[in-house]
Amino acid sequence: MTSHQIESLFQRSKSIIHLLQLHSLFIKTAIHHDEYRLSQFISLSSSISLQFTRTIFDNSPIIPSIFAWNTMMRAYSQVESLKLFKQFQKIGLKPDRFTFPIVLKVSGHCLMIGTGGSLHSMAVKSGFGSDLHVNNTILRMYAGFGVIRFARQVFDEMLQRDIVSWSSMMAAYVHCNLPSDALLLFQCMKLANEKPNSVTLVSLLGACTRILNIRLGKCIHSHIVTSGIELHVELETALLGMYAKCGHIQQAFRIFNLMGDKNLQTWTIMISGLADHGHGEEAVSLFARMEESGFRPDSLSFSAILYACSHYWLCWIAGA
């Protein structure tokens, strides 16, 4: 069977039936003993049927490659991912620069500080202490734990930084309610000649919102317009949130109305902005529009509209 024929079969496999046929063919032709083809098969099948893939993985006639292990860890839920990592270590395999980010992310999502710290130490001992991708993941993990001191230590010790490193550190400061530190870091980033991307700008706008710095917020807005940065729902929501929180309701509403895509957070922030600045009736009307648009309110949306209703009711009584 030629390499071209095998590639063609992979490309045409879209269902569990195709996978079963492909696997049967692999057994007949002994291709499943080929580490590269096994890895390729696991990568393909994991996106179609994880249960079937696990059966193939566990019953493989050869030890799957590190790529295959990484594929399985990435595909599985958080707890199962760590179980697989322990199995991976038991058979004596060594993690690579793609293994560590997978399990570090799991530790961060599960708030497993002890496990995360151990993985950090293991990554350094395994020779990945200067790997950019690994360090960015470690930084974000500590930021998720709220351990800003460790996140900054990782950032400061990085031999190489990219826009992800800078943006992650700024987001960490905003997450830990240290907006002034985020803005100071932005100044350092400019001195390092690193250009901000949309993720950086979302963090910066979050910092401006926290400290009500409308002047800097407007500068960031101007930079977005002049530099031609592509707008997306998170960036536009951060912009309108900054204007709304700073009391510039008309500008916030203008951005809101021009937005093509909106998410629940967009609607909630706009409703909160209207309620916070004495526009209770408009907030109630916007809440009705939100429901008509098919969005189901969450606890934050309900809090915003209840505040708007109470404010509107008090104003009505005062007027009466």
XYZ file of C-alpha atoms in Angstrom:
320
model
C 0.000 0.000 0.000
C 1.544 3.305 -1.066
C 1.956 6.351 1.142
C -0.316 8.319 -1.205
C -3.099 5.718 -0.843
C -2.835 5.803 2.955
C -3.020 9.612 2.996
C -6.075 9.470 0.744
C -7.803 7.047 3.138
C -7.077 9.333 6.091
C -8.550 12.323 4.284
C -11.743 10.431 3.424
C -12.325 9.064 6.941
C -15.102 11.125 8.530
C -17.097 8.667 10.674
C -16.738 5.767 13.107
C -17.563 3.337 10.241
C -14.651 4.737 8.241
C -12.387 4.390 11.272
C -13.346 0.731 11.764
C -12.665 -0.019 8.099
C -9.373 1.849 8.203
C -8.278 0.081 11.371
C -9.169 -3.323 9.908
C -7.047 -2.525 6.864
C -4.165 -1.419 9.090
C -4.213 -4.752 10.957
C -4.288 -6.763 7.711
C -1.335 -4.835 6.299
C 0.516 -4.494 9.658
C 0.572 -0.694 9.284
C -0.528 -0.382 12.930
C 3.052 -1.382 13.844
C 4.263 1.837 12.210
C 4.662 4.475 14.953
C 4.070 7.397 12.580
C 0.895 5.903 11.063
C -0.434 4.925 14.493
C 0.075 8.516 15.683
C -1.671 9.800 12.575
C -4.591 7.420 13.122
C -4.972 8.435 16.792
C -4.907 12.120 15.860
C -7.649 11.577 13.264
C -9.865 9.255 15.313
C -9.711 11.350 18.515
C -11.801 14.023 16.791
C -14.414 11.442 15.694
C -14.718 8.963 18.581
C -12.612 9.344 21.701
C -13.883 6.049 23.148
C -12.806 4.126 20.037
C -9.473 5.958 19.983
C -8.788 5.005 23.602
C -9.400 1.327 22.771
C -6.903 1.513 19.898
C -4.440 3.432 22.064
C -4.615 0.998 25.003
C -4.322 -2.089 22.783
C -1.584 -0.839 20.507
C 1.031 -3.515 19.620
C 3.741 -0.871 20.037
C 4.301 1.886 22.591
C 2.574 4.952 21.127
C 4.755 7.947 20.311
C 4.926 11.029 22.527
C 2.857 12.789 19.853
C 0.107 10.167 20.317
C 0.221 10.544 24.106
C -0.011 14.322 23.766
C -2.988 13.926 21.428
C -4.795 11.742 23.967
C -4.021 14.064 26.894
C -5.247 17.046 24.897
C -8.449 15.262 23.865
C -9.439 14.081 27.325
C -11.115 15.862 30.220
C -8.924 17.516 32.815
C -8.789 14.722 35.416
C -8.334 11.947 32.832
C -5.595 13.985 31.199
C -3.529 13.946 34.394
C -4.156 10.197 34.825
C -2.751 9.624 31.356
C 0.259 11.774 32.219
C 0.978 9.551 35.232
C 0.766 6.466 32.986
C 3.068 8.222 30.540
C 5.656 8.725 33.289
C 5.309 5.159 34.609
C 6.429 3.606 31.339
C 9.470 5.865 31.300
C 8.563 8.302 28.528
C 9.937 11.844 28.735
C 7.619 14.848 28.272
C 8.404 17.193 25.392
C 7.722 20.919 24.920
C 4.120 20.127 23.935
C 3.384 17.774 26.841
C 4.079 20.320 29.569
C 1.677 23.037 28.322
C -1.140 20.458 28.148
C -0.795 19.305 31.772
C 0.089 22.785 33.069
C -3.174 24.114 31.597
C -5.082 21.294 33.300
C -3.477 22.169 36.657
C -4.431 25.810 36.137
C -8.041 25.038 35.218
C -8.428 22.685 38.198
C -6.662 25.144 40.555
C -4.196 22.405 41.539
C -1.438 24.652 42.880
C 0.705 21.809 44.271
C 0.549 19.845 41.023
C 1.245 22.977 39.010
C 4.308 23.801 41.096
C 5.632 20.243 40.700
C 5.118 20.383 36.935
C 6.928 23.729 36.795
C 9.884 22.199 38.624
C 9.792 19.129 36.357
C 9.759 21.307 33.228
C 12.879 23.162 34.388
C 14.691 19.913 35.300
C 13.723 18.433 31.925
C 15.489 21.278 30.124
C 12.458 23.388 29.201
C 13.181 26.263 31.593
C 13.941 28.580 28.682
C 11.223 27.337 26.313
C 8.958 30.244 25.382
C 5.756 28.219 24.936
C 6.255 26.344 28.217
C 7.069 29.541 30.142
C 4.017 31.357 28.774
C 1.828 28.486 29.988
C 3.486 28.486 33.439
C 2.965 32.251 33.688
C -0.736 31.935 32.833
C -1.110 29.043 35.273
C 0.230 31.087 38.213
C -1.900 34.045 37.127
C -4.970 31.784 37.208
C -4.026 30.740 40.745
C -3.850 34.444 41.675
C -0.184 34.012 42.693
C 0.983 37.178 40.966
C 4.450 37.104 42.568
C 5.291 33.754 40.965
C 3.806 34.840 37.631
C 6.001 37.953 37.628
C 9.053 35.926 38.636
C 8.535 33.619 35.649
C 8.075 36.672 33.398
C 11.237 38.384 34.680
C 13.344 35.235 34.289
C 12.258 34.592 30.692
C 15.208 34.804 28.302
C 12.795 35.401 25.446
C 9.362 37.047 25.449
C 6.696 37.445 22.803
C 3.403 39.317 22.678
C 1.722 36.376 24.461
C 4.129 36.797 27.407
C 3.451 40.529 27.738
C -0.312 40.167 27.250
C -0.521 37.296 29.757
C 1.336 39.272 32.413
C -0.880 42.317 31.874
C -3.999 40.157 32.032
C -2.656 38.649 35.267
C -2.339 42.094 36.845
C -5.877 43.038 35.805
C -7.188 39.662 37.039
C -5.531 40.269 40.433
C -6.967 43.808 40.617
C -3.620 45.528 40.009
C -4.527 47.710 36.996
C -1.799 50.301 37.620
C 0.839 47.563 37.390
C -0.682 46.435 34.096
C -0.370 49.949 32.688
C 3.234 50.266 33.923
C 4.054 46.987 32.210
C 2.531 48.348 29.007
C 5.032 51.218 29.138
C 7.849 48.660 29.490
C 6.435 46.744 26.538
C 6.550 49.860 24.369
C 10.195 50.435 25.362
C 10.907 46.848 24.289
C 9.408 47.704 20.850
C 6.720 45.039 21.189
C 3.502 45.966 19.395
C 0.210 45.237 21.203
C -2.351 42.920 19.663
C -6.079 42.692 20.341
C -5.547 40.465 23.410
C -3.152 43.036 24.903
C -5.643 45.815 24.251
C -8.473 43.923 25.974
C -6.297 43.722 29.114
C -5.315 47.396 28.860
C -8.932 48.477 28.477
C -9.761 46.338 31.509
C -7.087 48.223 33.463
C -8.444 51.600 32.303
C -11.933 50.517 33.343
C -10.773 49.530 36.840
C -9.079 52.887 37.532
C -11.567 54.954 35.462
C -8.806 56.319 33.218
C -10.902 57.603 30.324
C -7.989 59.570 28.817
C -5.835 56.484 28.312
C -8.898 54.492 27.271
C -9.555 56.991 24.480
C -5.902 56.768 23.392
C -6.227 52.989 23.145
C -9.458 53.380 21.159
C -7.682 55.784 18.801
C -4.801 53.312 18.412
C -7.268 50.542 17.508
C -8.824 52.715 14.794
C -5.577 54.072 13.303
C -3.628 50.806 13.389
C -6.395 48.850 11.699
C -6.586 46.167 14.392
C -9.427 43.801 13.576
C -12.363 44.233 15.907
C -13.965 41.210 17.545
C -16.646 40.813 20.187
C -14.221 40.673 23.168
C -12.376 43.833 22.108
C -15.548 45.781 21.308
C -17.108 44.663 24.600
C -14.004 45.853 26.476
C -14.250 49.210 24.682
C -17.912 49.803 25.460
C -17.321 48.590 29.026
C -14.585 51.172 29.503
C -16.774 54.006 28.187
C -19.819 52.842 30.160
C -17.922 52.532 33.450
C -16.355 55.960 32.964
C -19.797 57.509 32.434
C -19.567 58.086 28.670
C -22.845 56.298 28.033
C -23.561 57.765 24.598
C -20.205 56.602 23.231
C -20.688 53.174 24.820
C -24.155 52.887 23.287
C -22.798 53.967 19.895
C -20.245 51.143 19.975
C -22.937 48.724 21.163
C -25.288 49.588 18.301
C -22.519 49.291 15.692
C -21.429 45.852 16.884
C -22.216 43.027 14.493
C -21.801 40.222 17.024
C -22.769 40.500 20.677
C -22.509 37.991 23.504
C -24.279 37.879 26.867
C -21.445 39.828 28.488
C -21.875 42.635 25.931
C -25.572 43.018 26.749
C -24.979 42.777 30.513
C -22.232 45.423 30.529
C -24.387 47.824 28.525
C -27.395 47.250 30.800
C -25.187 47.772 33.884
C -23.722 50.956 32.402
C -27.178 52.393 31.781
C -28.361 51.415 35.269
C -25.246 52.788 37.008
C -25.634 56.189 35.404
C -29.326 56.801 35.986
C -30.825 55.402 32.782
C -33.079 52.826 34.409
C -35.837 52.962 31.809
C -33.370 52.457 28.928
C -31.756 49.574 30.836
C -35.130 47.827 31.228
C -35.852 48.353 27.531
C -32.442 46.957 26.563
C -32.984 43.907 28.771
C -36.204 43.192 26.860
C -34.288 43.553 23.572
C -31.681 41.124 24.851
C -34.298 38.454 25.569
C -35.932 39.071 22.183
C -32.515 38.454 20.586
C -32.455 34.979 22.120
C -30.075 35.530 25.042
C -30.935 33.930 28.375
C -29.988 36.128 31.338
C -27.505 34.811 33.902
C -27.019 35.935 37.519
C -25.020 39.020 36.444
C -27.698 40.055 33.948
C -30.404 39.682 36.600
C -28.368 41.698 39.122
C -27.956 44.484 36.558
C -31.642 44.620 35.654
C -32.785 44.432 39.290
C -30.540 47.383 40.105
C -31.921 49.242 37.082
C -35.509 48.509 38.144
C -34.909 49.680 41.715
C -33.249 52.873 40.473
C -36.012 53.523 37.938
C -38.681 52.935 40.606
C -37.021 55.348 43.059
C -36.758 58.022 40.363
C -40.427 57.512 39.463
C -41.452 57.926 43.131
C -39.318 61.070 43.451
C -40.919 62.513 40.313
C -44.399 61.675 41.543
